[in-house]
Amino acid sequence: MLGVFTGVAACSASALMAYAVRGRSAALFAPSVYRGTAARRSVALTFDDGPSPGTEQLLDILDGHGAFATFFQCGMNVERFPQTAHAAAAAGHEIGNHAWSHPLFCRLRPAAIDFEIGRAQDAIRQATGVTPRLFRAPFGVRWFGLRRAQNKRNLMGVMWSVLGRDWRLSGEAIAARVLRKVHNGAIVCLHDGRQLHPRPDLGATLEAVRILLPALRARGFAFETVSQIVCPTTH
Ligand SMILES: [Zn+2]
């Protein structure tokens, strides 16, 4: 299998390549966690691509339910909306790094991947006062150079076990999908931005979260951050 990876210089849309860079075999490029401990009835909601103007509404919804989540922020969006980035951290949510400009890493050289992660780390630290310990690759795509860039900043790679597909489904459909797939230790991927779009419509995501928070609670789930849910001894 190794020849498949070493022989490829550019990104391919083929199913094989999708598996190679997004599937578990991508640990060749950089290790990642996909789920938390199954020992507790807990779920980690994660939101990528923010902050955006809609993030404040999401923070209000989470606050109304006393739920904590994890935000994988893009550095460029943090620089656009530093107060929103700060508000998420100040409210007690965990902040992770989602690169500077949301590129496909399989189109970048290792030095560019390193730059993307370092610049986002700096922007997040400046806006929020927090130095992220978590990293989620844009599009979930990991590539040559990512392992080193993660390691030198002590970043843990985080994927997901439940993908909400909230960029294309209705709020009700997103919620139904998540409730169908959720499990103990689930890491659920949703979005409070759309890559670098300055004013994305988060309507479907917000509606889904309004449904999901009480529905998951009713099923006995507690909400944890990613750092909490990957730790077997949090409780
Ligand atoms: Zn993303």
mmCIF file of C-alpha atoms and ligand atoms in Angstrom:
data_model
loop_
_atom_site.group_PDB
_atom_site.id
_atom_site.type_symbol
_atom_site.label_atom_id
_atom_site.label_comp_id
_atom_site.label_asym_id
_atom_site.label_seq_id
_atom_site.Cartn_x
_atom_site.Cartn_y
_atom_site.Cartn_z
ATOM 1 C CA MET A 1 0.000 0.000 0.000
ATOM 2 C CA LEU A 2 2.837 2.381 0.698
ATOM 3 C CA GLY A 3 3.508 2.815 -3.002
ATOM 4 C CA VAL A 4 0.049 4.302 -3.382
ATOM 5 C CA PHE A 5 0.993 7.152 -1.090
ATOM 6 C CA THR A 6 4.534 7.804 -2.154
ATOM 7 C CA GLY A 7 3.668 7.839 -5.829
ATOM 8 C CA VAL A 8 0.977 10.495 -5.574
ATOM 9 C CA ALA A 9 2.025 14.106 -5.889
ATOM 10 C CA ALA A 10 -1.347 15.786 -6.224
ATOM 11 C CA CYS A 11 -4.815 15.325 -4.830
ATOM 12 C CA SER A 12 -7.120 12.887 -6.546
ATOM 13 C CA ALA A 13 -10.867 12.692 -6.153
ATOM 14 C CA SER A 14 -10.855 8.932 -6.449
ATOM 15 C CA ALA A 15 -12.385 6.813 -3.743
ATOM 16 C CA LEU A 16 -9.010 5.286 -3.065
ATOM 17 C CA MET A 17 -7.423 8.632 -2.404
ATOM 18 C CA ALA A 18 -10.346 9.734 -0.274
ATOM 19 C CA TYR A 19 -9.741 6.663 1.821
ATOM 20 C CA ALA A 20 -6.023 7.205 1.856
ATOM 21 C CA VAL A 21 -6.139 10.749 3.203
ATOM 22 C CA ARG A 22 -9.360 10.755 5.253
ATOM 23 C CA GLY A 23 -9.609 7.160 6.434
ATOM 24 C CA ARG A 24 -7.778 5.540 9.281
ATOM 25 C CA SER A 25 -4.853 4.683 7.014
ATOM 26 C CA ALA A 26 -4.051 8.405 7.007
ATOM 27 C CA ALA A 27 -2.366 7.814 10.356
ATOM 28 C CA LEU A 28 0.626 7.292 8.069
ATOM 29 C CA PHE A 29 0.584 11.065 7.609
ATOM 30 C CA ALA A 30 -0.461 12.073 11.112
ATOM 31 C CA PRO A 31 -2.210 10.286 13.978
ATOM 32 C CA SER A 32 -5.738 11.332 14.918
ATOM 33 C CA VAL A 33 -8.437 10.342 17.371
ATOM 34 C CA TYR A 34 -11.863 9.559 15.965
ATOM 35 C CA ARG A 35 -13.893 9.020 19.114
ATOM 36 C CA GLY A 36 -13.778 9.353 22.866
ATOM 37 C CA THR A 37 -14.157 6.814 25.597
ATOM 38 C CA ALA A 38 -17.132 4.477 25.371
ATOM 39 C CA ALA A 39 -17.115 4.171 29.170
ATOM 40 C CA ARG A 40 -19.350 7.204 29.639
ATOM 41 C CA ARG A 41 -22.620 8.184 28.009
ATOM 42 C CA SER A 42 -21.091 11.346 26.605
ATOM 43 C CA VAL A 43 -20.870 13.114 23.299
ATOM 44 C CA ALA A 44 -18.534 15.860 22.049
ATOM 45 C CA LEU A 45 -20.120 18.372 19.688
ATOM 46 C CA THR A 46 -17.515 20.026 17.472
ATOM 47 C CA PHE A 47 -17.937 23.039 15.192
ATOM 48 C CA ASP A 48 -15.510 23.755 12.350
ATOM 49 C CA ASP A 49 -14.672 26.705 10.089
ATOM 50 C CA GLY A 50 -15.667 29.514 12.455
ATOM 51 C CA PRO A 51 -15.863 31.942 13.859
ATOM 52 C CA SER A 52 -18.512 33.632 11.740
ATOM 53 C CA PRO A 53 -21.259 36.135 12.557
ATOM 54 C CA GLY A 54 -23.621 33.200 13.316
ATOM 55 C CA THR A 55 -21.320 31.828 16.007
ATOM 56 C CA GLU A 56 -22.747 34.209 18.631
ATOM 57 C CA GLN A 57 -26.199 32.676 18.155
ATOM 58 C CA LEU A 58 -24.750 29.204 18.518
ATOM 59 C CA LEU A 59 -23.013 30.256 21.746
ATOM 60 C CA ASP A 60 -26.373 31.495 23.082
ATOM 61 C CA ILE A 61 -28.056 28.170 22.266
ATOM 62 C CA LEU A 62 -25.277 26.156 23.921
ATOM 63 C CA ASP A 63 -25.347 28.458 26.944
ATOM 64 C CA GLY A 64 -29.126 28.068 27.229
ATOM 65 C CA HIS A 65 -28.625 24.318 27.637
ATOM 66 C CA GLY A 66 -25.476 24.501 29.752
ATOM 67 C CA ALA A 67 -23.619 22.554 27.057
ATOM 68 C CA PHE A 68 -19.903 22.850 26.290
ATOM 69 C CA ALA A 69 -18.500 22.145 22.826
ATOM 70 C CA THR A 70 -15.260 22.328 20.874
ATOM 71 C CA PHE A 71 -14.622 24.896 18.138
ATOM 72 C CA PHE A 72 -12.018 24.198 15.449
ATOM 73 C CA GLN A 73 -11.356 27.732 14.266
ATOM 74 C CA CYS A 74 -9.716 28.903 11.033
ATOM 75 C CA GLY A 75 -7.007 31.479 11.712
ATOM 76 C CA MET A 76 -8.191 33.786 8.951
ATOM 77 C CA ASN A 77 -11.717 33.818 10.378
ATOM 78 C CA VAL A 78 -10.338 34.424 13.861
ATOM 79 C CA GLU A 79 -8.552 37.483 12.521
ATOM 80 C CA ARG A 80 -11.833 38.699 10.970
ATOM 81 C CA PHE A 81 -13.920 38.082 14.086
ATOM 82 C CA PRO A 82 -11.530 38.108 17.054
ATOM 83 C CA GLN A 83 -14.207 39.070 19.572
ATOM 84 C CA THR A 84 -16.364 36.105 18.542
ATOM 85 C CA ALA A 85 -13.381 33.788 18.774
ATOM 86 C CA HIS A 86 -12.683 35.161 22.233
ATOM 87 C CA ALA A 87 -16.358 34.837 23.272
ATOM 88 C CA ALA A 88 -16.310 31.111 22.505
ATOM 89 C CA ALA A 89 -13.232 30.571 24.661
ATOM 90 C CA ALA A 90 -14.487 32.859 27.445
ATOM 91 C CA ALA A 91 -17.756 30.883 27.596
ATOM 92 C CA GLY A 92 -15.750 27.781 28.503
ATOM 93 C CA HIS A 93 -15.711 26.008 25.149
ATOM 94 C CA GLU A 94 -12.564 24.294 23.929
ATOM 95 C CA ILE A 95 -10.736 25.914 21.013
ATOM 96 C CA GLY A 96 -8.879 23.864 18.406
ATOM 97 C CA ASN A 97 -6.845 24.778 15.328
ATOM 98 C CA HIS A 98 -8.390 24.243 11.856
ATOM 99 C CA ALA A 99 -5.524 25.785 9.847
ATOM 100 C CA TRP A 100 -5.169 29.351 8.642
ATOM 101 C CA SER A 101 -6.984 29.396 5.281
ATOM 102 C CA HIS A 102 -8.725 25.994 5.097
ATOM 103 C CA PRO A 103 -6.632 24.606 2.212
ATOM 104 C CA LEU A 104 -6.489 21.049 0.926
ATOM 105 C CA PHE A 105 -3.278 19.847 2.516
ATOM 106 C CA CYS A 106 -2.699 17.360 -0.296
ATOM 107 C CA ARG A 107 -1.973 20.359 -2.537
ATOM 108 C CA LEU A 108 0.632 21.798 -0.163
ATOM 109 C CA ARG A 109 4.263 21.130 0.552
ATOM 110 C CA PRO A 110 5.228 20.308 4.157
ATOM 111 C CA ALA A 111 6.552 23.836 4.757
ATOM 112 C CA ALA A 112 3.229 25.329 3.702
ATOM 113 C CA ILE A 113 1.311 22.953 5.960
ATOM 114 C CA ASP A 114 3.569 23.992 8.818
ATOM 115 C CA PHE A 115 2.961 27.664 8.036
ATOM 116 C CA GLU A 116 -0.842 27.165 7.898
ATOM 117 C CA ILE A 117 -0.913 25.534 11.309
ATOM 118 C CA GLY A 118 1.556 27.928 12.929
ATOM 119 C CA ARG A 119 -0.177 31.058 11.686
ATOM 120 C CA ALA A 120 -3.580 29.788 12.882
ATOM 121 C CA GLN A 121 -2.069 28.882 16.243
ATOM 122 C CA ASP A 122 -0.738 32.451 16.589
ATOM 123 C CA ALA A 123 -4.038 34.065 15.544
ATOM 124 C CA ILE A 124 -6.059 31.949 17.985
ATOM 125 C CA ARG A 125 -3.624 32.595 20.825
ATOM 126 C CA GLN A 126 -3.745 36.328 20.168
ATOM 127 C CA ALA A 127 -7.556 36.548 20.008
ATOM 128 C CA THR A 128 -8.503 34.092 22.731
ATOM 129 C CA GLY A 129 -5.488 33.846 25.015
ATOM 130 C CA VAL A 130 -5.659 30.083 24.516
ATOM 131 C CA THR A 131 -2.981 27.952 22.892
ATOM 132 C CA PRO A 132 -4.837 25.110 21.123
ATOM 133 C CA ARG A 133 -3.858 21.530 21.864
ATOM 134 C CA LEU A 134 -6.189 20.075 19.236
ATOM 135 C CA PHE A 135 -5.961 20.179 15.458
ATOM 136 C CA ARG A 136 -8.505 19.155 12.838
ATOM 137 C CA ALA A 137 -7.314 19.020 9.237
ATOM 138 C CA PRO A 138 -9.445 20.954 6.720
ATOM 139 C CA PHE A 139 -11.712 18.474 4.888
ATOM 140 C CA GLY A 140 -10.190 15.850 7.191
ATOM 141 C CA VAL A 141 -7.336 15.548 4.699
ATOM 142 C CA ARG A 142 -3.938 14.673 6.183
ATOM 143 C CA TRP A 143 -0.753 14.728 4.188
ATOM 144 C CA PHE A 144 3.033 14.685 4.203
ATOM 145 C CA GLY A 145 4.428 17.126 6.751
ATOM 146 C CA LEU A 146 1.353 17.205 8.980
ATOM 147 C CA ARG A 147 2.755 14.780 11.530
ATOM 148 C CA ARG A 148 5.787 16.961 12.142
ATOM 149 C CA ALA A 149 3.752 20.184 12.215
ATOM 150 C CA GLN A 150 1.412 18.647 14.811
ATOM 151 C CA ASN A 151 4.190 17.134 16.879
ATOM 152 C CA LYS A 152 6.271 20.258 17.209
ATOM 153 C CA ARG A 153 3.260 22.128 18.639
ATOM 154 C CA ASN A 154 2.075 19.216 20.751
ATOM 155 C CA LEU A 155 -1.232 19.128 18.840
ATOM 156 C CA MET A 156 -3.520 16.098 18.914
ATOM 157 C CA GLY A 157 -5.198 15.327 15.601
ATOM 158 C CA VAL A 158 -8.983 15.035 15.871
ATOM 159 C CA MET A 159 -11.321 13.555 13.283
ATOM 160 C CA TRP A 160 -14.941 12.554 14.024
ATOM 161 C CA SER A 161 -17.158 9.507 14.356
ATOM 162 C CA VAL A 162 -20.400 11.234 13.326
ATOM 163 C CA LEU A 163 -20.521 13.691 10.414
ATOM 164 C CA GLY A 164 -23.580 15.962 10.500
ATOM 165 C CA ARG A 165 -23.396 16.958 6.818
ATOM 166 C CA ASP A 166 -24.781 20.291 7.978
ATOM 167 C CA TRP A 167 -23.530 22.142 4.903
ATOM 168 C CA ARG A 168 -26.164 20.407 2.769
ATOM 169 C CA LEU A 169 -29.010 18.988 4.917
ATOM 170 C CA SER A 170 -31.946 20.686 6.633
ATOM 171 C CA GLY A 171 -31.854 21.212 10.377
ATOM 172 C CA GLU A 172 -34.280 18.361 10.992
ATOM 173 C CA ALA A 173 -32.335 16.008 8.722
ATOM 174 C CA ILE A 174 -29.036 16.878 10.411
ATOM 175 C CA ALA A 175 -30.523 16.220 13.839
ATOM 176 C CA ALA A 176 -32.107 12.934 12.712
ATOM 177 C CA ARG A 177 -28.810 11.794 11.195
ATOM 178 C CA VAL A 178 -26.826 12.588 14.339
ATOM 179 C CA LEU A 179 -29.394 10.915 16.605
ATOM 180 C CA ARG A 180 -29.303 7.827 14.380
ATOM 181 C CA LYS A 181 -25.504 7.549 14.509
ATOM 182 C CA VAL A 182 -24.654 8.830 17.993
ATOM 183 C CA HIS A 183 -22.900 6.495 20.443
ATOM 184 C CA ASN A 184 -21.033 6.682 23.738
ATOM 185 C CA GLY A 185 -17.900 8.736 23.133
ATOM 186 C CA ALA A 186 -19.108 10.128 19.798
ATOM 187 C CA ILE A 187 -17.265 13.076 18.293
ATOM 188 C CA VAL A 188 -19.853 14.898 16.166
ATOM 189 C CA CYS A 189 -18.663 17.186 13.361
ATOM 190 C CA LEU A 190 -20.809 20.263 12.627
ATOM 191 C CA HIS A 191 -19.924 23.755 11.356
ATOM 192 C CA ASP A 192 -20.227 27.362 12.537
ATOM 193 C CA GLY A 193 -18.661 28.625 9.314
ATOM 194 C CA ARG A 194 -18.194 27.669 5.666
ATOM 195 C CA GLN A 195 -14.474 27.612 5.038
ATOM 196 C CA LEU A 196 -13.572 31.304 4.507
ATOM 197 C CA HIS A 197 -17.056 32.586 3.634
ATOM 198 C CA PRO A 198 -17.493 35.874 5.552
ATOM 199 C CA ARG A 199 -21.242 35.536 6.173
ATOM 200 C CA PRO A 200 -22.301 31.905 5.872
ATOM 201 C CA ASP A 201 -25.909 30.877 6.524
ATOM 202 C CA LEU A 202 -25.832 28.735 9.653
ATOM 203 C CA GLY A 203 -29.617 28.372 9.825
ATOM 204 C CA ALA A 204 -29.722 24.604 9.371
ATOM 205 C CA THR A 205 -26.929 24.005 11.879
ATOM 206 C CA LEU A 206 -28.540 26.250 14.487
ATOM 207 C CA GLU A 207 -31.893 24.519 14.042
ATOM 208 C CA ALA A 208 -30.198 21.117 14.337
ATOM 209 C CA VAL A 209 -28.434 22.116 17.552
ATOM 210 C CA ARG A 210 -31.694 23.402 19.037
ATOM 211 C CA ILE A 211 -33.191 19.948 18.390
ATOM 212 C CA LEU A 212 -30.105 17.958 19.350
ATOM 213 C CA LEU A 213 -29.283 19.437 22.753
ATOM 214 C CA PRO A 214 -32.530 18.433 24.479
ATOM 215 C CA ALA A 215 -32.851 15.215 22.437
ATOM 216 C CA LEU A 216 -29.384 13.990 23.373
ATOM 217 C CA ARG A 217 -29.939 14.935 27.029
ATOM 218 C CA ALA A 218 -33.214 12.990 26.985
ATOM 219 C CA ARG A 219 -31.248 9.959 25.813
ATOM 220 C CA GLY A 220 -28.905 10.315 28.757
ATOM 221 C CA PHE A 221 -25.928 11.927 27.002
ATOM 222 C CA ALA A 222 -23.692 14.454 28.723
ATOM 223 C CA PHE A 223 -21.797 17.029 26.660
ATOM 224 C CA GLU A 224 -18.022 17.034 26.933
ATOM 225 C CA THR A 225 -15.235 18.827 25.131
ATOM 226 C CA VAL A 226 -12.905 16.755 22.952
ATOM 227 C CA SER A 227 -10.119 16.857 25.546
ATOM 228 C CA GLN A 228 -12.559 15.573 28.164
ATOM 229 C CA ILE A 229 -14.125 12.851 26.063
ATOM 230 C CA VAL A 230 -10.818 11.291 24.965
ATOM 231 C CA CYS A 231 -9.756 11.022 28.602
ATOM 232 C CA PRO A 232 -10.962 7.761 30.175
ATOM 233 C CA THR A 233 -10.754 9.142 33.717
ATOM 234 C CA THR A 234 -12.498 12.516 33.399
ATOM 235 C CA HIS A 235 -15.267 11.435 35.775
HETATM 236 ZN ZN ZN B 1 -13.469 22.760 7.730
#
